[in-house]
Tab-separated table of C-alpha atoms and ligand atoms in Angstrom:
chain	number	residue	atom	x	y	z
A	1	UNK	CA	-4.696	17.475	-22.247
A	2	UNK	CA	-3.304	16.796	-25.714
A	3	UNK	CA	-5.658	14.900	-27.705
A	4	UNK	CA	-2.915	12.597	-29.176
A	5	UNK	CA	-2.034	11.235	-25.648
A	6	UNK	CA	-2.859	7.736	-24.403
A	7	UNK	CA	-3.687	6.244	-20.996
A	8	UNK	CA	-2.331	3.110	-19.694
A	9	UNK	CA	-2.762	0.851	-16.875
A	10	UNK	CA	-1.029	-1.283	-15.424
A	11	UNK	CA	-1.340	-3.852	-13.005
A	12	UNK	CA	1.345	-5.514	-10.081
A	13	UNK	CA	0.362	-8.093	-8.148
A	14	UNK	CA	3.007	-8.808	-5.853
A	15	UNK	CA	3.122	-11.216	-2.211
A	16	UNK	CA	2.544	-7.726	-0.071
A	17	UNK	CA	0.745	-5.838	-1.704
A	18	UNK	CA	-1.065	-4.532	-5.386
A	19	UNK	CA	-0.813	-1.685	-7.477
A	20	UNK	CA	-3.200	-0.733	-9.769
A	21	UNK	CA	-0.977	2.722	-12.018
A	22	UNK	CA	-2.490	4.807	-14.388
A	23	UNK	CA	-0.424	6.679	-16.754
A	24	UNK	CA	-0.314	9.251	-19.845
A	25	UNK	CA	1.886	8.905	-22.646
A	26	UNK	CA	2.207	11.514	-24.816
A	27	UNK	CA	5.111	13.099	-26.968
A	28	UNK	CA	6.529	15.023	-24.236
A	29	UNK	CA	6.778	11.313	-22.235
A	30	UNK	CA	4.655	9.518	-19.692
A	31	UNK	CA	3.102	11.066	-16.794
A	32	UNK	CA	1.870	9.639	-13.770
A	33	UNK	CA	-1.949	10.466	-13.165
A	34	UNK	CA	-2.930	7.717	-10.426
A	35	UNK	CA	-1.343	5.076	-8.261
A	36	UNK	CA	-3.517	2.556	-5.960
A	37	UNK	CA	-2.160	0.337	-3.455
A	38	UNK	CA	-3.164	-3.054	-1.649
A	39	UNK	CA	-2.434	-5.429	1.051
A	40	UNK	CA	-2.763	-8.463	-0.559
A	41	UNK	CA	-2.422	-11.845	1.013
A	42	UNK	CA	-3.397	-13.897	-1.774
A	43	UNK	CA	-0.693	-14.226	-3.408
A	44	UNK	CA	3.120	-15.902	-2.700
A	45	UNK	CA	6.288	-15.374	-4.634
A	46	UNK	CA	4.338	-14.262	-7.690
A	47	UNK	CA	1.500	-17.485	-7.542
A	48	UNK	CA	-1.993	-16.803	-6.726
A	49	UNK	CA	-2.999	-18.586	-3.624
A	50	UNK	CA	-6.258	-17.291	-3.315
A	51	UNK	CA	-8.103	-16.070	-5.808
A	52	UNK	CA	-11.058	-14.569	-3.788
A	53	UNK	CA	-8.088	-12.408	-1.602
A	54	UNK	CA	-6.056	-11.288	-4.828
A	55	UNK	CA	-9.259	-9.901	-6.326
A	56	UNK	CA	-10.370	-8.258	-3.395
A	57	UNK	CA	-6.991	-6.358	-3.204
A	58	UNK	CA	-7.038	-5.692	-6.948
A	59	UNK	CA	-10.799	-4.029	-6.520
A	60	UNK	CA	-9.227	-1.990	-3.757
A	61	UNK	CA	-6.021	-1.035	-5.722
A	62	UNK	CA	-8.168	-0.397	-8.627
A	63	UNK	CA	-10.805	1.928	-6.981
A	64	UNK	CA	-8.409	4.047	-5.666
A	65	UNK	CA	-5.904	4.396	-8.741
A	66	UNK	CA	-9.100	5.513	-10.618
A	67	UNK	CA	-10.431	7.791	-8.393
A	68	UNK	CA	-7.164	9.472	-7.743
A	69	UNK	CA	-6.652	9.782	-11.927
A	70	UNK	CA	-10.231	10.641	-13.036
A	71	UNK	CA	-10.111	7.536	-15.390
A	72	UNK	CA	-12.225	4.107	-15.396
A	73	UNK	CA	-9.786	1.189	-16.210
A	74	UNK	CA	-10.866	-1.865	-18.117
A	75	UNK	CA	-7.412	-3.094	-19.766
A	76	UNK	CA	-4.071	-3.181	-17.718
A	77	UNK	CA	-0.858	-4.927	-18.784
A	78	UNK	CA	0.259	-7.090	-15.676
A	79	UNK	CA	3.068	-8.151	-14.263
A	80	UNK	CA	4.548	-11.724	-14.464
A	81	UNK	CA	6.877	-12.542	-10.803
A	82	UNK	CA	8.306	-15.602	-9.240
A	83	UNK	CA	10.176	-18.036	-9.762
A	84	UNK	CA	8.502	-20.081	-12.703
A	85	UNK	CA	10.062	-16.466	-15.006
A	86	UNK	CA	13.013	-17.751	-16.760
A	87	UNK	CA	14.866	-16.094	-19.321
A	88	UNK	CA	16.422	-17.675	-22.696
A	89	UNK	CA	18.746	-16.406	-25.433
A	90	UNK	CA	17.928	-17.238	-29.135
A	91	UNK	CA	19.118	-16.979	-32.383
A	92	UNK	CA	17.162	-17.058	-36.308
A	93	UNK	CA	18.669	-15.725	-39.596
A	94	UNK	CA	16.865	-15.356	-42.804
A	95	UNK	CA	17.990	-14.516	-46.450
A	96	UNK	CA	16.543	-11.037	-47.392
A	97	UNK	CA	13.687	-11.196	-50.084
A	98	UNK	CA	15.336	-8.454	-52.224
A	99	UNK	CA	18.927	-7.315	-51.615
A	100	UNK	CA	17.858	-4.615	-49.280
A	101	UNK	CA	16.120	-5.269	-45.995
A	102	UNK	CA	12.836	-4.590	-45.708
A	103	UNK	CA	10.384	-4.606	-42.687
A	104	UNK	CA	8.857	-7.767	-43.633
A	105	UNK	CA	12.321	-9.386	-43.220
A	106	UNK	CA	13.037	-8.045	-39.819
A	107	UNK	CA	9.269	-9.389	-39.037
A	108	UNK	CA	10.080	-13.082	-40.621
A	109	UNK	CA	13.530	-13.200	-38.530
A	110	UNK	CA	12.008	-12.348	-35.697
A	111	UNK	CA	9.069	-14.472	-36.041
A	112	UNK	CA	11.643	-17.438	-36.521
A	113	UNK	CA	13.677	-16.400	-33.825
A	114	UNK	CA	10.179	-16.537	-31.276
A	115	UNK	CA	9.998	-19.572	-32.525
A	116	UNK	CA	11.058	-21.417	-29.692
A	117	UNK	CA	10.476	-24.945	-28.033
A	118	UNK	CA	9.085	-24.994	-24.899
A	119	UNK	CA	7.236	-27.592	-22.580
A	120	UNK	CA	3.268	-26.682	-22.946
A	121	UNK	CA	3.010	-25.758	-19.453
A	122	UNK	CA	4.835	-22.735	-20.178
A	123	UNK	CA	4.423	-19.729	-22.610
A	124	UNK	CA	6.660	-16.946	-24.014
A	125	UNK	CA	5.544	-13.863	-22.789
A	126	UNK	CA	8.191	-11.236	-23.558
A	127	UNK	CA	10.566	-11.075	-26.418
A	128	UNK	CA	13.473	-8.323	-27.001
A	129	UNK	CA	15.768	-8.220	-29.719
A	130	UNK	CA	19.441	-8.023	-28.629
A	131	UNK	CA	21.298	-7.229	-31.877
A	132	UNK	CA	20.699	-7.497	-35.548
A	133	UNK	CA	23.331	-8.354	-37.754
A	134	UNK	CA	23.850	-7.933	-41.170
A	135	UNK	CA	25.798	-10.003	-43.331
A	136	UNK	CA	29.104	-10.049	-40.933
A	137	UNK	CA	28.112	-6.430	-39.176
A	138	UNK	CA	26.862	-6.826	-35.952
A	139	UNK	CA	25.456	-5.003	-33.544
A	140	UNK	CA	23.018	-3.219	-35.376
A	141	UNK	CA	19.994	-1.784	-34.119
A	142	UNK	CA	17.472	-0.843	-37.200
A	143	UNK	CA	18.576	-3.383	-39.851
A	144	UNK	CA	15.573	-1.711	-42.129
A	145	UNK	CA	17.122	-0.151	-45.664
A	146	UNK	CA	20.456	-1.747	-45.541
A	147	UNK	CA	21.860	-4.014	-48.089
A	148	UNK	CA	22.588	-7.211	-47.058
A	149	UNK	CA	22.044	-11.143	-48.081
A	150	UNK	CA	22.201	-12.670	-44.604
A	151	UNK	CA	20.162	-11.208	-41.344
A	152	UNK	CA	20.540	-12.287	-37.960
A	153	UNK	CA	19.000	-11.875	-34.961
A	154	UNK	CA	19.831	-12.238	-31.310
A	155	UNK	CA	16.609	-12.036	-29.054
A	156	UNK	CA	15.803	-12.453	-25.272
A	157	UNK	CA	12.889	-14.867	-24.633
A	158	UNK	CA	11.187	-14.361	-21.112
A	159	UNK	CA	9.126	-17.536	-20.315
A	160	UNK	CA	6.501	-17.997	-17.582
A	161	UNK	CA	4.579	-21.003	-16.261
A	162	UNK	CA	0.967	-21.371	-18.178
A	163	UNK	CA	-0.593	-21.913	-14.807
A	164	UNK	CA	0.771	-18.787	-13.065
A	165	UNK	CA	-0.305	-16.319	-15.997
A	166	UNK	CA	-3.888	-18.286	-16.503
A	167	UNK	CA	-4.621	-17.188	-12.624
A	168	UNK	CA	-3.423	-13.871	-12.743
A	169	UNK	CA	-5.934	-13.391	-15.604
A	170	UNK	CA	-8.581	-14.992	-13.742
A	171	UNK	CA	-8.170	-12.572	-10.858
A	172	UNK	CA	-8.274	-9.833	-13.304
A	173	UNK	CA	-11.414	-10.514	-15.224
A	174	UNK	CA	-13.025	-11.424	-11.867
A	175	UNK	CA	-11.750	-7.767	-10.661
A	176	UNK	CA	-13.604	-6.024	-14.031
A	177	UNK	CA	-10.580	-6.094	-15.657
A	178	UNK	CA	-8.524	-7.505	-19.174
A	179	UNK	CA	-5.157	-8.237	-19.488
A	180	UNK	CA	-3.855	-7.066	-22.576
A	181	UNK	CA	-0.120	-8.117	-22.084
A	182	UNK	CA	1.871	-9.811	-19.667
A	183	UNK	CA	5.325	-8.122	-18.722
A	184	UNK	CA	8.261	-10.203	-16.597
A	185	UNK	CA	8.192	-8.196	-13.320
A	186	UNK	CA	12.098	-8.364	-13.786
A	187	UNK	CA	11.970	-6.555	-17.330
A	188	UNK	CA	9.663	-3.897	-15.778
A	189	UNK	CA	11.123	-2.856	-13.071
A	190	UNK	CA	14.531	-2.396	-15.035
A	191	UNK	CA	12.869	-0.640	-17.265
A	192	UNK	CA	11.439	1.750	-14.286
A	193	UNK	CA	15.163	2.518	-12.716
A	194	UNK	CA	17.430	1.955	-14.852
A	195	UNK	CA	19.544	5.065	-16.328
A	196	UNK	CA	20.171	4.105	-20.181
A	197	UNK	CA	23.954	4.674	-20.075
A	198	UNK	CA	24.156	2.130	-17.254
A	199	UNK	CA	22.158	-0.635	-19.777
A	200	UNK	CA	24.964	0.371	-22.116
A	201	UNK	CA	27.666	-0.558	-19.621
A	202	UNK	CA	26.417	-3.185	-18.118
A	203	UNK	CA	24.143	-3.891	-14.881
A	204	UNK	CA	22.398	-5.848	-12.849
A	205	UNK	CA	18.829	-5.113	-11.550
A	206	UNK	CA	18.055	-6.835	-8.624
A	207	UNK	CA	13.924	-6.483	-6.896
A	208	UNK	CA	14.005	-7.381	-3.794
A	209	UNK	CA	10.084	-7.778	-2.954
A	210	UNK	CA	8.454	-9.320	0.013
A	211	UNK	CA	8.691	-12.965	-1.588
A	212	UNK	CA	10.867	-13.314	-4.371
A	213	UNK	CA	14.299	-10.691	-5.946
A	214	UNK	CA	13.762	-10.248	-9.018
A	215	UNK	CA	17.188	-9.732	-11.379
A	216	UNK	CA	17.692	-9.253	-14.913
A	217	UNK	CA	21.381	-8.227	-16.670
A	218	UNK	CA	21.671	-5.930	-18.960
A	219	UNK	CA	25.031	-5.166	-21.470
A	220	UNK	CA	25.196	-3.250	-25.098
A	221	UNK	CA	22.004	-1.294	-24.011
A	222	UNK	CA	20.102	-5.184	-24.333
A	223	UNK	CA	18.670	-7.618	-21.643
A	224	UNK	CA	21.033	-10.659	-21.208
A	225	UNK	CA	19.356	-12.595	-18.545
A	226	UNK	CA	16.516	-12.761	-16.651
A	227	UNK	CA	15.992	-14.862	-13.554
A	228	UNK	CA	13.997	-14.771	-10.417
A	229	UNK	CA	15.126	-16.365	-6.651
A	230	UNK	CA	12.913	-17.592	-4.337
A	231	UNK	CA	13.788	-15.062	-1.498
A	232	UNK	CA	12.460	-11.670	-0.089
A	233	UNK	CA	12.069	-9.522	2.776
A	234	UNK	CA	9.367	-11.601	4.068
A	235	UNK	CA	11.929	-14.223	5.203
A	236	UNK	CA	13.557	-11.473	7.364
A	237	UNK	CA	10.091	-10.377	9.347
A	238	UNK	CA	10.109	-14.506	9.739
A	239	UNK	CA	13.568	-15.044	11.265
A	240	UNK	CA	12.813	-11.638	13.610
A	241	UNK	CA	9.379	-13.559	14.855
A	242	UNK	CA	10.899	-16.298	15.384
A	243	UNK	CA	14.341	-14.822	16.903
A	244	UNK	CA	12.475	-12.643	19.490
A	245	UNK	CA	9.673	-14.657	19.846
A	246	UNK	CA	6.895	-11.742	18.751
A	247	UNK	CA	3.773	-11.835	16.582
A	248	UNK	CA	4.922	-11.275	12.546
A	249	UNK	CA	3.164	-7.783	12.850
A	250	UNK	CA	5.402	-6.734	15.411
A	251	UNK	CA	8.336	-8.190	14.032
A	252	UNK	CA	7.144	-6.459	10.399
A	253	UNK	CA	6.944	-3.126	12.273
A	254	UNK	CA	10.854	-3.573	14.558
A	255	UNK	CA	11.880	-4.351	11.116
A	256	UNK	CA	11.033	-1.477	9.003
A	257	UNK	CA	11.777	1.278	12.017
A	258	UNK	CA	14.872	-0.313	13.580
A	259	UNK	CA	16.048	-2.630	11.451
A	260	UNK	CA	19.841	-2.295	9.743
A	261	UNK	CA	21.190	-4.880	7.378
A	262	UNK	CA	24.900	-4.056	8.487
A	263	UNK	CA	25.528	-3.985	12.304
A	264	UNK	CA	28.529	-2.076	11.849
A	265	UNK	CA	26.157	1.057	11.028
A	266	UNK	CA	24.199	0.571	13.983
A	267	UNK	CA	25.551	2.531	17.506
A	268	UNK	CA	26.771	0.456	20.427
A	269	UNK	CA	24.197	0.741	23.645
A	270	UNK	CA	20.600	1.368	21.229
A	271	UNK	CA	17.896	-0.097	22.624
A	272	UNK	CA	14.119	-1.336	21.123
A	273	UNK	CA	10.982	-2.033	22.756
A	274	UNK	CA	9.947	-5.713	22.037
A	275	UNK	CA	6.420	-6.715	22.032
A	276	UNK	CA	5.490	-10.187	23.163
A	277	UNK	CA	3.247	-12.921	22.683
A	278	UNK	CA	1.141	-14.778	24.921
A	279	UNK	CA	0.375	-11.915	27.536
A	280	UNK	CA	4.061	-11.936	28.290
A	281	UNK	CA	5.278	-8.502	29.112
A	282	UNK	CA	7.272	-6.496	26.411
A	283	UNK	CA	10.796	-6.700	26.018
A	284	UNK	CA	13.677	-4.237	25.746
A	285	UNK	CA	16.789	-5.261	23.847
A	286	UNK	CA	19.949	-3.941	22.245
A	287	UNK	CA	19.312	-2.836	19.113
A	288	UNK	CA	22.007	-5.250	18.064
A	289	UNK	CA	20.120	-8.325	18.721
A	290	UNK	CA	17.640	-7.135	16.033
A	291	UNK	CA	20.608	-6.948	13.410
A	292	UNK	CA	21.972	-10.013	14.293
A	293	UNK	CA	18.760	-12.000	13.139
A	294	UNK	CA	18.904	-9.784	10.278
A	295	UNK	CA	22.209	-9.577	8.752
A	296	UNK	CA	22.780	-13.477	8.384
A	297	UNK	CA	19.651	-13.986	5.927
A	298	UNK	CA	20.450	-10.481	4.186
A	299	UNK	CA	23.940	-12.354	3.468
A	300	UNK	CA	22.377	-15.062	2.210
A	301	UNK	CA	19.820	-13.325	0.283
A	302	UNK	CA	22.996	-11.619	-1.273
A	303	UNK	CA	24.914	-15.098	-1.833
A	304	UNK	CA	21.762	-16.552	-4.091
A	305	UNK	CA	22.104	-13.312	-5.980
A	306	UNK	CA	25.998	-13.258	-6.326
A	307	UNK	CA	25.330	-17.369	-7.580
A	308	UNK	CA	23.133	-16.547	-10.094
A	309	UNK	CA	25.225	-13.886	-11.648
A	310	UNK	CA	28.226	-15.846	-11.813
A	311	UNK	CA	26.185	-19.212	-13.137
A	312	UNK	CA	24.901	-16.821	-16.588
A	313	UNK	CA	28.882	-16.280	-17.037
A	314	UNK	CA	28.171	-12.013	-17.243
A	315	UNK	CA	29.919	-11.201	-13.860
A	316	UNK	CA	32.941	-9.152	-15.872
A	317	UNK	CA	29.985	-6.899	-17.818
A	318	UNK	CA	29.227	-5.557	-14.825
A	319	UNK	CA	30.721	-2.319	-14.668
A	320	UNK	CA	27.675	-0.178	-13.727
A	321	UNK	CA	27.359	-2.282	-11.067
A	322	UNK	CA	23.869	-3.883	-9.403
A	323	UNK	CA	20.894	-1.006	-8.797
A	324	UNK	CA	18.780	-2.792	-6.059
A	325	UNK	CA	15.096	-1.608	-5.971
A	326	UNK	CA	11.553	-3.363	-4.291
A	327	UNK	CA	10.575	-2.503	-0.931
A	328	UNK	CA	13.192	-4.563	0.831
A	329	UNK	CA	15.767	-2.500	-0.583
A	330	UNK	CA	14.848	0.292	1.691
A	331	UNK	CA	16.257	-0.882	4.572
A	332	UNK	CA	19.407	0.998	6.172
A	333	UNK	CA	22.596	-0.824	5.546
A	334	UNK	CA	21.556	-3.015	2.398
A	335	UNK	CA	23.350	-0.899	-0.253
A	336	UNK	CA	26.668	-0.820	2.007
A	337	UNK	CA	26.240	-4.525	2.342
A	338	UNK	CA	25.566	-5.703	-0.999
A	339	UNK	CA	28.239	-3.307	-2.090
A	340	UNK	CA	30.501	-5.110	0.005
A	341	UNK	CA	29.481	-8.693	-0.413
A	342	UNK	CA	28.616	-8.436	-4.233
A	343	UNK	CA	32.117	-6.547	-5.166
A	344	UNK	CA	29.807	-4.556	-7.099
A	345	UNK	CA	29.221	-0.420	-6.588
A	346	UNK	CA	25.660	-0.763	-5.482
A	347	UNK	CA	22.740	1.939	-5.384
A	348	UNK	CA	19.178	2.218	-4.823
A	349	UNK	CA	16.505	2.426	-7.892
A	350	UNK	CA	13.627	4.595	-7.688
A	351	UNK	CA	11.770	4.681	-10.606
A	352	UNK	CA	13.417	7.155	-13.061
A	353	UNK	CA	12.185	10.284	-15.051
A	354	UNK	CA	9.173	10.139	-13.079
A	355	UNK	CA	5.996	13.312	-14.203
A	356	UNK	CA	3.583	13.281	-11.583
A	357	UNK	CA	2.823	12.183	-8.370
A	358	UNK	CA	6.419	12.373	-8.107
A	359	UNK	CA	6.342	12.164	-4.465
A	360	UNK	CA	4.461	8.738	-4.170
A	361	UNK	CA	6.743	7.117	-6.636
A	362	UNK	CA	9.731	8.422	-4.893
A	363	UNK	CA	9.626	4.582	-3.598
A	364	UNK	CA	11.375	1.616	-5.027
A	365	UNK	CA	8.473	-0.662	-4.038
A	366	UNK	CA	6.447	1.040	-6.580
A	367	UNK	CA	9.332	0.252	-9.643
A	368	UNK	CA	7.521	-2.537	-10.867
A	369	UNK	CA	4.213	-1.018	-11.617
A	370	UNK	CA	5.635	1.773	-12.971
A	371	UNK	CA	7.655	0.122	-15.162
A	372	UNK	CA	5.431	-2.361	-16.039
A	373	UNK	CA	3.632	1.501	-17.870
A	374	UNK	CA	6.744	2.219	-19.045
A	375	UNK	CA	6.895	-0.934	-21.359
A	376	UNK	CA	3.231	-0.440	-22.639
A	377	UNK	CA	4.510	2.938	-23.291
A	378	UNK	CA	7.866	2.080	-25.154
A	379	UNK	CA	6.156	2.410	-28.692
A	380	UNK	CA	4.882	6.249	-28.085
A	381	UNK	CA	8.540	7.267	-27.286
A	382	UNK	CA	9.642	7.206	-30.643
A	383	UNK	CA	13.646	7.042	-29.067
A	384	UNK	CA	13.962	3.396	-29.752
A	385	UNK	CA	14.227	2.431	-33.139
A	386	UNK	CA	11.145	-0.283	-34.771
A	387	UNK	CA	13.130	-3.516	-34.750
A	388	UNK	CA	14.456	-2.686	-31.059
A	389	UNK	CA	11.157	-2.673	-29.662
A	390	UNK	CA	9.702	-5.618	-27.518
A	391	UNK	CA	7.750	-8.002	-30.274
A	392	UNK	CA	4.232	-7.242	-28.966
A	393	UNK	CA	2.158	-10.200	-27.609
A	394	UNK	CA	-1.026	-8.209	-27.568
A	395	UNK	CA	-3.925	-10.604	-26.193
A	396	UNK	CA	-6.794	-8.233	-27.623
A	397	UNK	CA	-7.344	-7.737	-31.387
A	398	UNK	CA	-6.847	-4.446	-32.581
A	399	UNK	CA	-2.758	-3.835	-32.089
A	400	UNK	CA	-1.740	-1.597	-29.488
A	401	UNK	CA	-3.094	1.804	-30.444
A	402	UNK	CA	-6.672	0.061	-30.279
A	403	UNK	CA	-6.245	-1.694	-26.471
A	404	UNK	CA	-5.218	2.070	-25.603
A	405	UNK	CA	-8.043	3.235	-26.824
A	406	UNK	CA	-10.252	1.227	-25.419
A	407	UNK	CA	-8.359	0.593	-22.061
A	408	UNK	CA	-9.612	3.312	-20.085
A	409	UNK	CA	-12.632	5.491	-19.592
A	410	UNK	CA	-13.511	8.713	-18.337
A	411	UNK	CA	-14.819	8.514	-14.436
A	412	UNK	CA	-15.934	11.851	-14.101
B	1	LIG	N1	11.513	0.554	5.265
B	1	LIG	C1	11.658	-0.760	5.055
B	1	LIG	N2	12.711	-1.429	5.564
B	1	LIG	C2	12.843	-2.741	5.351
B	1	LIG	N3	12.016	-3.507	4.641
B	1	LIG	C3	10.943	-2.894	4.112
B	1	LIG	C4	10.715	-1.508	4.275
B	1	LIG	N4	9.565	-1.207	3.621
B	1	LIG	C5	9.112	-2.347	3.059
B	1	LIG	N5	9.940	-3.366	3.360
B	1	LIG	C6	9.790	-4.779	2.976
B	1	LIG	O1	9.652	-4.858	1.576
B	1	LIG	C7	8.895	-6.020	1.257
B	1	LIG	C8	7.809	-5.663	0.279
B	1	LIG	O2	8.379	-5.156	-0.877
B	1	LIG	P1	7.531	-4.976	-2.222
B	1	LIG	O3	6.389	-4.092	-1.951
B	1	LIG	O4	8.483	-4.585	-3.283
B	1	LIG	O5	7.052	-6.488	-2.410
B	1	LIG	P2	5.928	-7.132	-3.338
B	1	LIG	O6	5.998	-6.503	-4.683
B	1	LIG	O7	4.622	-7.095	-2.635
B	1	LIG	O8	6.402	-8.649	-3.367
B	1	LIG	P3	7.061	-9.554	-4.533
B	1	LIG	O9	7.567	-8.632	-5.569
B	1	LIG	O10	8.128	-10.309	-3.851
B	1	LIG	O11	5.943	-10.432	-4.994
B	1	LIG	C9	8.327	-6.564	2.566
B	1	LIG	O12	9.062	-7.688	2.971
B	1	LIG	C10	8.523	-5.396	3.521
B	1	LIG	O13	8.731	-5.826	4.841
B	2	LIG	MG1	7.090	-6.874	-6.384
């Protein structure tokens, strides 16, 4: 291994399940070096409802992730979901100390810019610059060295509820582990699939989890909007349950081997086996009857996203169209539909430019955490310029080569 490579870790804890990822970054990129997974059931639409069950699932995630990469993890960067994560444009400008721009002015715009008034129950966590401008020349991305009088800044300011982040840390330290940084769960997993000439274009991300999609915008290579609805695949194992009157397991398991979101892709004359509750013997029904329970909420599910792109007014930037990634997105027929419903060219987002263990993170489900490493890894790149990069909110002392230093250990 190259002695100038870093580990990371990161941490996702989502309503189905938690992933503990370990990572290298190094100059020839990241690589993947161990992924652990977790049912978890303490958790709903990105809150912690139990802490004793989330910590249990993160011990479980993180015992495996470590075993599997040969490192002991004591710092992660963690993920920030539901629907508390709101995202907010802002704007500072500041007269340049000498006539050419130094770093310390891009710091002092930016710092004014962060600046931003929010109710005490909630906290900034993320902050990306959009554009700089200079004098009247916008859309500059390393202001540093120019002349100038005037500097501006655009930024995107992800906010999360104080609550929500205070009991994801609390299920950390009480699972061994410190949370360095928080990351919006929609940033990272854009971050995981996105290609960077579709960011340029324009594009919507949508992760569609078990609780809650996840969507953020993206235009001019920055992040517009970020926004989170209340809505997941667990609603459709609900309606199935209650539709064919079979325990959620069942209707979990009908859904993810015979389920379609689009009953025009599914053959006439198909039929399922249908398990029953209360003793009752099983059931056999037309495949059809299964996509009619489905269809209707995935429709819905599609409306609240179509709703909350038109209400942020960047519908007509969307020409690379909406990449849909989270577990739910596997199922048959959701690309076709959303294609269809959203006017939009739709397609599925794995996470991108994956190096090792390329066949586990073949999965969208696993975009999140793995772009949750790809932010902590954004500084090591060295392809985005200084003043691009997301103003670190490092909760240990030290910067960020130090928490990489310290965040992980050898096992063996
Ligand atoms: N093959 C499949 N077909 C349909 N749905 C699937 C399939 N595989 C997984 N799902 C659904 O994906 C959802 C879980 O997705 P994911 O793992 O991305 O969620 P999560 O990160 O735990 O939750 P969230 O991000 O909402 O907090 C569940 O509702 C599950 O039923
Ligand atoms: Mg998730």
């Amino acid at each position: 291994m190259n002695r100038k490579n870093e580990v990371v870790a990161a941490l996702d804890l989502g309503t189905t399940k938690v992933t503990v990822l370990v990572a290298e970054v190094g100059e020839g990129g990241m690589s993947v070096l161990g992924v652990g997974t977790a049912e978890s059931e303490g958790l709903r639409k990105g809150m912690v409802t139990s802490i004793g069950k989330a910590v249990e699932a993160i011990r479980k995630a993180r015992h495996d992730a470590e075993q599997m990469s040969g490192y002991m993890i004591s710092q992660v960067v963690a993920g920030v979901g539901g629907t508390h994560v709101v995202g907010v444009n802002n704007h500072a400008m500041v007269s340049p100390k000498q006539h050419e721009i130094t770093k310390h002015d891009v710091r002092r715009v930016l710092d004014l810019a962060m600046a931003f008034s929010i109710p005490v129950d909630r906290e900034v966590i993320n902050v990306l610059p959009q554009q700089y401008v200079v004098d009247e020349h916008d859309g500059i991305r390393d202001p540093v060295g120019m002349s100038g009088v005037r500097l501006d800044v655009d930024v995107h300011l992800i906010t999360a509820a104080r609550a929500a982040i205070d009991n994801i840390q609390k299920c950390a330290e009480r699972s061994g582990l410190q949370v360095v940084e928080f990351v919006a769960n929609p940033l990272a997993s854009a971050l995981a699939v996105l290609e960077d000439n579709e960011r340029e274009l324009g594009v919507c991300v949508l992760d569609l989890g078990g609780g809650s999609g996840d969507l953020a915008i993206w235009a001019n290579g920055s992040l517009l909007h970020t926004g989170v609805i209340g809505a997941g695949g667990n609603l459709i194992t609900r309606d199935i349950a209650t539709g064919l009157r079979t325990p959620a397991a069942c209707a979990e398991e009908l859904k993810v081997k015979y389920g379609s979101a689009w009953g025009r892709m599914v053959a006439a004359g198909e039929t399922i086996d249908v398990p029953s509750v209360g003793g009752r013997p099983d059931k056999s029904l037309s495949r059809h009857v299964l996509t009619e329970i489905i269809e209707p909420r995935v429709l819905e599910i599609f409306g609240l996203v179509r709703r909350e792109i038109q209400k942020t007014g960047l519908d007509d930037l969307l020409a690379g169209g909406l990449v849909l990634s989270g577990g739910a997105a596997q199922m048959p027929g959701m690309v076709e539909l959303g294609d269809e419903l959203l006017n939009l060219p739709v397609r599925l987002g794995v996470p991108r430019g994956v190096k090792g263990l390329t066949s586990i993170l073949g999965n969208p489900a696993l975009a999140t955490a793995y772009g949750l490493a790809v932010y902590a890894a954004l500084p090591f790149r060295g392809d985005v310029p200084e003043p691009m990069l997301p103003v670190r909110q490092l909760k240990s002392h030290g910067g960020v080569g130090a928490w990489f230093k310290k965040a992980v250990g050898f096992l063996f």
